[in-house]
Coordinates of N, CA and C in Angstrom, one line a residue:
X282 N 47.6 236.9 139.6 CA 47.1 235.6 140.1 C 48.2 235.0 141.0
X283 N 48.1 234.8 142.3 CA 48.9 234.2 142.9 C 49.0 232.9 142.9
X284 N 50.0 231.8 143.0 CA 50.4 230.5 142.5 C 50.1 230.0 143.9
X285 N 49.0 228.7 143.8 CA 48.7 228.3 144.9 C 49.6 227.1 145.2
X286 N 50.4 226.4 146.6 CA 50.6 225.7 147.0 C 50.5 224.2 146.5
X287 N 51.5 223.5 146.1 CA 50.9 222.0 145.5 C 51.7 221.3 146.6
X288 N 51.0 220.3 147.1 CA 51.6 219.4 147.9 C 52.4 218.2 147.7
X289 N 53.6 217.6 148.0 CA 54.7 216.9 146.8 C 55.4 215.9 148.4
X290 N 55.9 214.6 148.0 CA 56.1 213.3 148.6 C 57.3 213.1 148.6
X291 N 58.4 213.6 148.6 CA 59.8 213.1 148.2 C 60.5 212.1 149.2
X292 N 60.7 211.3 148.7 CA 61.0 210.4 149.9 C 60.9 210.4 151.3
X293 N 59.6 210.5 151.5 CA 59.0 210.3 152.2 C 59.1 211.7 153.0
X294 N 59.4 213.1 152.5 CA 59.7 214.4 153.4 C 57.9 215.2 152.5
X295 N 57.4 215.5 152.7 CA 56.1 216.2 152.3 C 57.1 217.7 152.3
X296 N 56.4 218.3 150.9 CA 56.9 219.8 150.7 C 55.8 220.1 150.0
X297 N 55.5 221.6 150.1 CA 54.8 223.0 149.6 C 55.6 223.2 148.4
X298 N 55.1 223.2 147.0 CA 55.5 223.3 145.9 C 54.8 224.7 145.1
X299 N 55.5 226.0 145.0 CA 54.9 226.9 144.6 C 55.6 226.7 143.1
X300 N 54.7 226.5 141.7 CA 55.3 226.4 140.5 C 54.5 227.3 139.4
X301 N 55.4 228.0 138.5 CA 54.2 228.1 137.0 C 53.4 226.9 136.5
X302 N 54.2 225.6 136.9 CA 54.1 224.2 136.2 C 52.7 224.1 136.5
X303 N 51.8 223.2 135.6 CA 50.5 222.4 136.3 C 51.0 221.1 137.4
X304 N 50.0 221.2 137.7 CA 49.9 220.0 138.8 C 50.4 218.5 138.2
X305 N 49.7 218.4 137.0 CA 50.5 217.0 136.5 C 51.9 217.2 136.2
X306 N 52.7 218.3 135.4 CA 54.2 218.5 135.2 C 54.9 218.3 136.8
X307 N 54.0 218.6 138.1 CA 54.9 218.8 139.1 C 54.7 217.1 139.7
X308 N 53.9 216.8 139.4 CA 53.9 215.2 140.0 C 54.8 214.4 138.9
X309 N 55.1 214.9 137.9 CA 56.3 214.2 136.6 C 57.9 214.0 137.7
X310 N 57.7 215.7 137.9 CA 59.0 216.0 138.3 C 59.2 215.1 140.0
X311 N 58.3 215.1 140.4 CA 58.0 214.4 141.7 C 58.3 212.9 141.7
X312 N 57.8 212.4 141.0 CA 57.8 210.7 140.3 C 59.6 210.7 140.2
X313 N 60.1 211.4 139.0 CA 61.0 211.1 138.3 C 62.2 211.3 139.3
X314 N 62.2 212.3 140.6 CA 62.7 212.2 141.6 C 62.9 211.5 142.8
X315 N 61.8 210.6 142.7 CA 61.2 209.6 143.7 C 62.2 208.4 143.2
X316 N 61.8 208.5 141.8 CA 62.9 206.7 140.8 C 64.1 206.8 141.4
X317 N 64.8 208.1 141.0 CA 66.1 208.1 141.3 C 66.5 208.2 142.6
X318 N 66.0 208.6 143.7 CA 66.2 208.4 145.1 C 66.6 206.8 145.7
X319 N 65.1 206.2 144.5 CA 64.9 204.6 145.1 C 66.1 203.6 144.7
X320 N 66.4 204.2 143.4 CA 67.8 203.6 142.9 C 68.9 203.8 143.3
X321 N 69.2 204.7 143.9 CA 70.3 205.3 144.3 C 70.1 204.2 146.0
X322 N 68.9 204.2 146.8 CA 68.6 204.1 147.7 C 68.9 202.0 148.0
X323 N 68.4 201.5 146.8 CA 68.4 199.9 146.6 C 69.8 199.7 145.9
X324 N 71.1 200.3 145.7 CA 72.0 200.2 145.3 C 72.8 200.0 146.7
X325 N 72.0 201.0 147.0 CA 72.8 201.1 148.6 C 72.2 201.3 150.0
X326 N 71.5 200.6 150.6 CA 70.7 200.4 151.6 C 70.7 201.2 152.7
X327 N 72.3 201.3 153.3 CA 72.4 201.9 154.4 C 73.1 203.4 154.0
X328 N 72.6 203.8 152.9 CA 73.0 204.8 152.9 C 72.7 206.5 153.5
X329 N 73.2 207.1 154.4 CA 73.0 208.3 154.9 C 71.6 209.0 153.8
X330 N 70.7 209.4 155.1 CA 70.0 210.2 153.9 C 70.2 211.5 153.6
X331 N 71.4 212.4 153.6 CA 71.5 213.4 153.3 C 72.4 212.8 152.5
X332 N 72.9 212.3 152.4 CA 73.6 211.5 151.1 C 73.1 211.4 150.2
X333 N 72.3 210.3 150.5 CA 71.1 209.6 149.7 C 70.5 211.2 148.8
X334 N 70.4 211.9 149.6 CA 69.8 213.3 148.8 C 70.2 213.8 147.8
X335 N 72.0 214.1 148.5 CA 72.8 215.1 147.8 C 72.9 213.8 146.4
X336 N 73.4 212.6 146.7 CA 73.7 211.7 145.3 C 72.5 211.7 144.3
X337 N 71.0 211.7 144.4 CA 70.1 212.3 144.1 C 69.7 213.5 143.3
X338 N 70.1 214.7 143.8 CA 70.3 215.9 143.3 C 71.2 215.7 142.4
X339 N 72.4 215.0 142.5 CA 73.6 214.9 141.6 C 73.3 214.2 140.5
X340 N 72.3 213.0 140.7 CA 72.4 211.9 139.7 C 70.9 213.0 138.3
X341 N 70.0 213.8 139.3 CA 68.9 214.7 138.5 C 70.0 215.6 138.4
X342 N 71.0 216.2 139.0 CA 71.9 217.3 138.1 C 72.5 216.6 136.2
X343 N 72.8 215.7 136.9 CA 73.6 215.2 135.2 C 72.8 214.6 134.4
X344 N 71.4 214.2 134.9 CA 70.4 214.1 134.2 C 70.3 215.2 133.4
X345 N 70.2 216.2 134.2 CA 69.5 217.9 133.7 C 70.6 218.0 132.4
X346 N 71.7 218.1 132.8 CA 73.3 218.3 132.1 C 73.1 217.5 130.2
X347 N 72.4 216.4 130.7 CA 72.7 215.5 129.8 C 71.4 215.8 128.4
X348 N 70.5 216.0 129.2 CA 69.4 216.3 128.4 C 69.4 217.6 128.0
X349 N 70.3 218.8 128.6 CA 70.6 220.0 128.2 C 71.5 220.2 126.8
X350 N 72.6 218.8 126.6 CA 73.5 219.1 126.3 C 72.8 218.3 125.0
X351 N 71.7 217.2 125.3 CA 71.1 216.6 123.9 C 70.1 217.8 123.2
X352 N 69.9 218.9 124.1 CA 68.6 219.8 123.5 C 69.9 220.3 122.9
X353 N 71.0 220.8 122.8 CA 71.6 221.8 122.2 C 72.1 221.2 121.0
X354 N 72.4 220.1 121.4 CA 72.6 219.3 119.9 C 71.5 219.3 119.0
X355 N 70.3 218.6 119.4 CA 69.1 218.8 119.0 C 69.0 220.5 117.9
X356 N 69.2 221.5 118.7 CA 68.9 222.6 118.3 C 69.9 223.0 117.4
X357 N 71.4 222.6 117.4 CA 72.3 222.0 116.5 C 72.1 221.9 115.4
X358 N 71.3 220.7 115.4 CA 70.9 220.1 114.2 C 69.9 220.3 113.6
X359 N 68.9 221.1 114.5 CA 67.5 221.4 113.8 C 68.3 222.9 112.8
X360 N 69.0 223.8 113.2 CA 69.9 225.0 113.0 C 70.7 224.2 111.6
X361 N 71.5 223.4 111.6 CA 72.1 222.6 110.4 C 71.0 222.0 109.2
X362 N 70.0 221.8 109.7 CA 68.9 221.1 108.7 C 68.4 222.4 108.4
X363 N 68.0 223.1 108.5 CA 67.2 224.5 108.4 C 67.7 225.3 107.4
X364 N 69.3 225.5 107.7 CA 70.5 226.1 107.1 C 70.4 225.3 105.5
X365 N 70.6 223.9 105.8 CA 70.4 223.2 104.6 C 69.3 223.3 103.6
X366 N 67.7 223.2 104.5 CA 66.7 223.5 103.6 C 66.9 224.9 103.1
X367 N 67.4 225.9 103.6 CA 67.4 227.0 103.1 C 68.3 227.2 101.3
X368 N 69.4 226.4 102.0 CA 70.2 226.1 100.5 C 70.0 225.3 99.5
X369 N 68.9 224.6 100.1 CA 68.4 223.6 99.1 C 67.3 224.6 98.4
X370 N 66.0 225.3 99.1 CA 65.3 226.2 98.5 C 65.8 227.3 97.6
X371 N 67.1 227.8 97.8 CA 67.9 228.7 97.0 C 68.2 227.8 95.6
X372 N 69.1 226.5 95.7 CA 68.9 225.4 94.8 C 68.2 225.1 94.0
X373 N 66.8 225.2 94.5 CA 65.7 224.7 93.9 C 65.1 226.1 93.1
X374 N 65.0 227.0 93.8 CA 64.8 228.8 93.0 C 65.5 228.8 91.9
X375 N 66.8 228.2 91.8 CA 68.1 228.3 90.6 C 67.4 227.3 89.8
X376 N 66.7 226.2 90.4 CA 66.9 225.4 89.4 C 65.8 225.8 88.3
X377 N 64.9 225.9 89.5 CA 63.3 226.5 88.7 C 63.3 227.5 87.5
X378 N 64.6 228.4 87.6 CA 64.9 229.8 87.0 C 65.2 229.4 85.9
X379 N 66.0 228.1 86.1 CA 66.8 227.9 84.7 C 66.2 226.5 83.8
X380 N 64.8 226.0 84.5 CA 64.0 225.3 83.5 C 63.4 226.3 83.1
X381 N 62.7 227.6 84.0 CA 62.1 228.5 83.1 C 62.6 228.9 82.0
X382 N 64.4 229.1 82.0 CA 64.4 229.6 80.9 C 65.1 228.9 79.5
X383 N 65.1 227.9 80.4 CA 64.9 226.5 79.1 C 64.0 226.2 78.4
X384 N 62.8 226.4 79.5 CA 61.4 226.2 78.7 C 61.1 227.0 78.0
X385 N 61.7 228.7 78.1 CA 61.6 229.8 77.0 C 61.9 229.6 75.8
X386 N 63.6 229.3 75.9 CA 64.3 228.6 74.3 C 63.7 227.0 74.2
X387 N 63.1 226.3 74.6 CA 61.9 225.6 73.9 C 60.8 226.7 73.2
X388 N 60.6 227.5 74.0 CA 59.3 227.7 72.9 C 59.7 228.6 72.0
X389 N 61.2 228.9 71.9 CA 61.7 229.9 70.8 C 62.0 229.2 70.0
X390 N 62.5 227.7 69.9 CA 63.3 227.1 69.3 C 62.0 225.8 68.7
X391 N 60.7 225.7 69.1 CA 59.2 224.9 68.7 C 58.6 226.1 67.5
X392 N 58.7 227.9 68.1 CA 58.4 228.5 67.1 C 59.4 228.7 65.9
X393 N 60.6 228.8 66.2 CA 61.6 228.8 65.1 C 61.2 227.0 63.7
X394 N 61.1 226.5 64.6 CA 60.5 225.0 64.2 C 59.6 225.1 63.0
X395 N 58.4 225.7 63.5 CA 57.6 226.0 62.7 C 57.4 226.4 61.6
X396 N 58.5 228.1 61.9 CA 58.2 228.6 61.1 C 59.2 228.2 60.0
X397 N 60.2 226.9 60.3 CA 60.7 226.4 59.1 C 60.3 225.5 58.1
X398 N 59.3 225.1 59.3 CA 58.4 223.8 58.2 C 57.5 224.8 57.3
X399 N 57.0 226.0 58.2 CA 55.7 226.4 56.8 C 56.8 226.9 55.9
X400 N 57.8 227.5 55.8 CA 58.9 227.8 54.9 C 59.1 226.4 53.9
X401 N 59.5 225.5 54.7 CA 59.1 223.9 53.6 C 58.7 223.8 53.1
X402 N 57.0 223.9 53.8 CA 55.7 222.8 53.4 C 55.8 224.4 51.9
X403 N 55.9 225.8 51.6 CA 55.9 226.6 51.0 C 56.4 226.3 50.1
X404 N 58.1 226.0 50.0 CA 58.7 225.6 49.0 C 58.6 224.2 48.4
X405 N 57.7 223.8 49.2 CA 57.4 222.1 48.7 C 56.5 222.4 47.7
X406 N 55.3 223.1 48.1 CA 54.2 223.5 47.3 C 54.8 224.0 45.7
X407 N 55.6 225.1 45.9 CA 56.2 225.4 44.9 C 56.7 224.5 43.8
X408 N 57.9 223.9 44.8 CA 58.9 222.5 44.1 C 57.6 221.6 43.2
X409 N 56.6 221.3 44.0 CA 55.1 220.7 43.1 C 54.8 221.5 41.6
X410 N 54.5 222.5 42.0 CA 53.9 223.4 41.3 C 55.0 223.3 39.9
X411 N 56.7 223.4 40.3 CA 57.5 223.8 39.3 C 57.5 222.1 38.3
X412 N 57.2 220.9 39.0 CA 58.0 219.8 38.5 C 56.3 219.6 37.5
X413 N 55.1 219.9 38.4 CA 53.6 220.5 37.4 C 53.9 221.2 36.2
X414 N 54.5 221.8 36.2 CA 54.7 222.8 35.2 C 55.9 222.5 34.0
X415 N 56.9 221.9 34.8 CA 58.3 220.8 33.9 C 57.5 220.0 33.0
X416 N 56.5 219.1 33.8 CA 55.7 218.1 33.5 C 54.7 218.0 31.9
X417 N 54.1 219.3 32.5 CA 53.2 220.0 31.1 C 54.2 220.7 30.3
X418 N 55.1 221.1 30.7 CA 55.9 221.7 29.5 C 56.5 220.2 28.7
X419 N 57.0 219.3 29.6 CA 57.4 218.1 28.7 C 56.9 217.7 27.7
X420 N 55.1 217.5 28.4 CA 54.2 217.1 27.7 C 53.8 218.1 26.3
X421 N 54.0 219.0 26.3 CA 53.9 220.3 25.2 C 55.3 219.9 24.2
X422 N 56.4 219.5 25.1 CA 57.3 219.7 23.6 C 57.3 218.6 23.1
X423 N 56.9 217.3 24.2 CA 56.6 216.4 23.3 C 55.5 215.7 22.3
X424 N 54.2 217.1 22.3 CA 53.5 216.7 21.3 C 53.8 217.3 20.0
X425 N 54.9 219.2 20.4 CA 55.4 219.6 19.9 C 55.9 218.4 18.9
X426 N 57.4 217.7 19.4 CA 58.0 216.8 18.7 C 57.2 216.0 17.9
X427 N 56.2 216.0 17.9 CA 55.6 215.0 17.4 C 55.2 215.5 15.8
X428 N 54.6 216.8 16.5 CA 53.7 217.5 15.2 C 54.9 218.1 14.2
X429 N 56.4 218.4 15.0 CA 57.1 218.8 14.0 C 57.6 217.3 13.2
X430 N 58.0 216.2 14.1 CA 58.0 214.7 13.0 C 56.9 214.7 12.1
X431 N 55.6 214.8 12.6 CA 54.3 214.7 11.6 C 54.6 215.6 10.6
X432 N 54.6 216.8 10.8 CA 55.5 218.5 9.5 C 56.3 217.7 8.6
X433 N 58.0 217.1 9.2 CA 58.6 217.1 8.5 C 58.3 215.6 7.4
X434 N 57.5 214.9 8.0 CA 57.3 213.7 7.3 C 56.0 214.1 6.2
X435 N 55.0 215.4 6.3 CA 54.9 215.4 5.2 C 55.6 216.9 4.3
X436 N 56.3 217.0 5.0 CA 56.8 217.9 3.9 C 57.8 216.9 3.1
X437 N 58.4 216.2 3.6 CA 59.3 215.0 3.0 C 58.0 214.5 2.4
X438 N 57.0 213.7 2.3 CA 56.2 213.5 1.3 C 55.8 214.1 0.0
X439 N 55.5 215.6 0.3 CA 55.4 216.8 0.0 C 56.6 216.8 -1.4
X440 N 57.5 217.0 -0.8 CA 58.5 217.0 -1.5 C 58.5 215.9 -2.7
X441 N 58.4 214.5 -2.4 CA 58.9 213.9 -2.9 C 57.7 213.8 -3.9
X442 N 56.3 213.9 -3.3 CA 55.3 214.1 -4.5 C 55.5 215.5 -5.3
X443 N 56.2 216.4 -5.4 CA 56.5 217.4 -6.1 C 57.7 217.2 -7.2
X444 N 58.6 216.2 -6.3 CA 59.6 215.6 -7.4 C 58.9 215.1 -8.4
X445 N 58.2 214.2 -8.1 CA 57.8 213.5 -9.0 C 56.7 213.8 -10.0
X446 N 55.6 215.0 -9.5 CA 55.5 215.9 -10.3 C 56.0 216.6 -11.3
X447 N 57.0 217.0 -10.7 CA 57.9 217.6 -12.0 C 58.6 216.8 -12.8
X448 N 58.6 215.1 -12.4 CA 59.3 214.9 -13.1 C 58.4 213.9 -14.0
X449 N 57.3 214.3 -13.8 CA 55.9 213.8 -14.9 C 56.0 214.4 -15.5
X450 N 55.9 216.4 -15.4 CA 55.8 217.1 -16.4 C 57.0 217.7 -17.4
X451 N 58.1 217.0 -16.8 CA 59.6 216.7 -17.7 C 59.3 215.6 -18.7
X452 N 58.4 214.6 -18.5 CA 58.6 213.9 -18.8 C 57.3 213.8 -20.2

């Protein structure tokens, strides 16, 4: 596809503009060449127009320079932030790695948990069971006690009605 001719106003010289650019990018560049001509031009009235040109070119060269030198910075920094997210994602991979395996010894150390309490709640049941069992045995030897006091109080009766038995039939 051949690039058709765009027609362009530069102070006041008409040129044939063959560009990849669209038509609006080339009237940007046109405009923005026009400002700087006119400034250069209202700074200094009588100045030569091949002056006026060359100061022109010079003031859009350091223009070009200046905005070259902010793209590289730009790209600088986009290159520095990039670098950083990258080490921050690596950061973040480590960090993720190591709640995962935090959150592992949580769940080793919630099951270890557990299985101390049913080990507990086990020997609690027991400890019940044994102080149940202390409890009824208490209760056994102390009816035990009782029935041997009851025994010995009538065998001490016993006795003492046999003393005196015999000592009717002594007598």
């Amino acid at each position: 596809m051949e690039k058709k001719p765009i027609e362009v106003n530069i102070a006041g010289t008409i040129l044939q503009v063959k560009n990849d650019n669209n038509e609006l990018e080339i009237q940007k560049a046109t405009d923005l060449a026009n400002h700087e001509l006119e400034k250069i031009r209202k700074s200094n009235p009588n100045i030569n127009r091949i002056y006026l040109m060359v100061m022109g070119c010079m003031n859009l060269a350091d223009m070009y320079c200046q905005s070259e030198n902010h793209n590289q910075e730009l790209a600088n920094k986009i290159q520095e932030l990039t670098n950083d997210k990258d080490s921050l994602d690596q950061q973040t991979e480590e960090k993720n790695k190591q709640i995962e395996q935090l959150n592992q010894k949580i769940d080793e150390l919630i099951r270890a948990q557990n299985s101390l309490k049913d080990q507990l709640d086990q020997k609690n049941d027991l400890l019940n069971q044994y102080r149940d069992h202390i409890k009824q045995i208490k209760e056994e030897n102390d009816a035990n006690r009782k029935s041997i006091l009851d025994l010995q109080n009538k065998l001490f009766e016993s006795q003492i009605e046999l003393n005196k038995t015999q000592d009717d039939l002594e007598s």
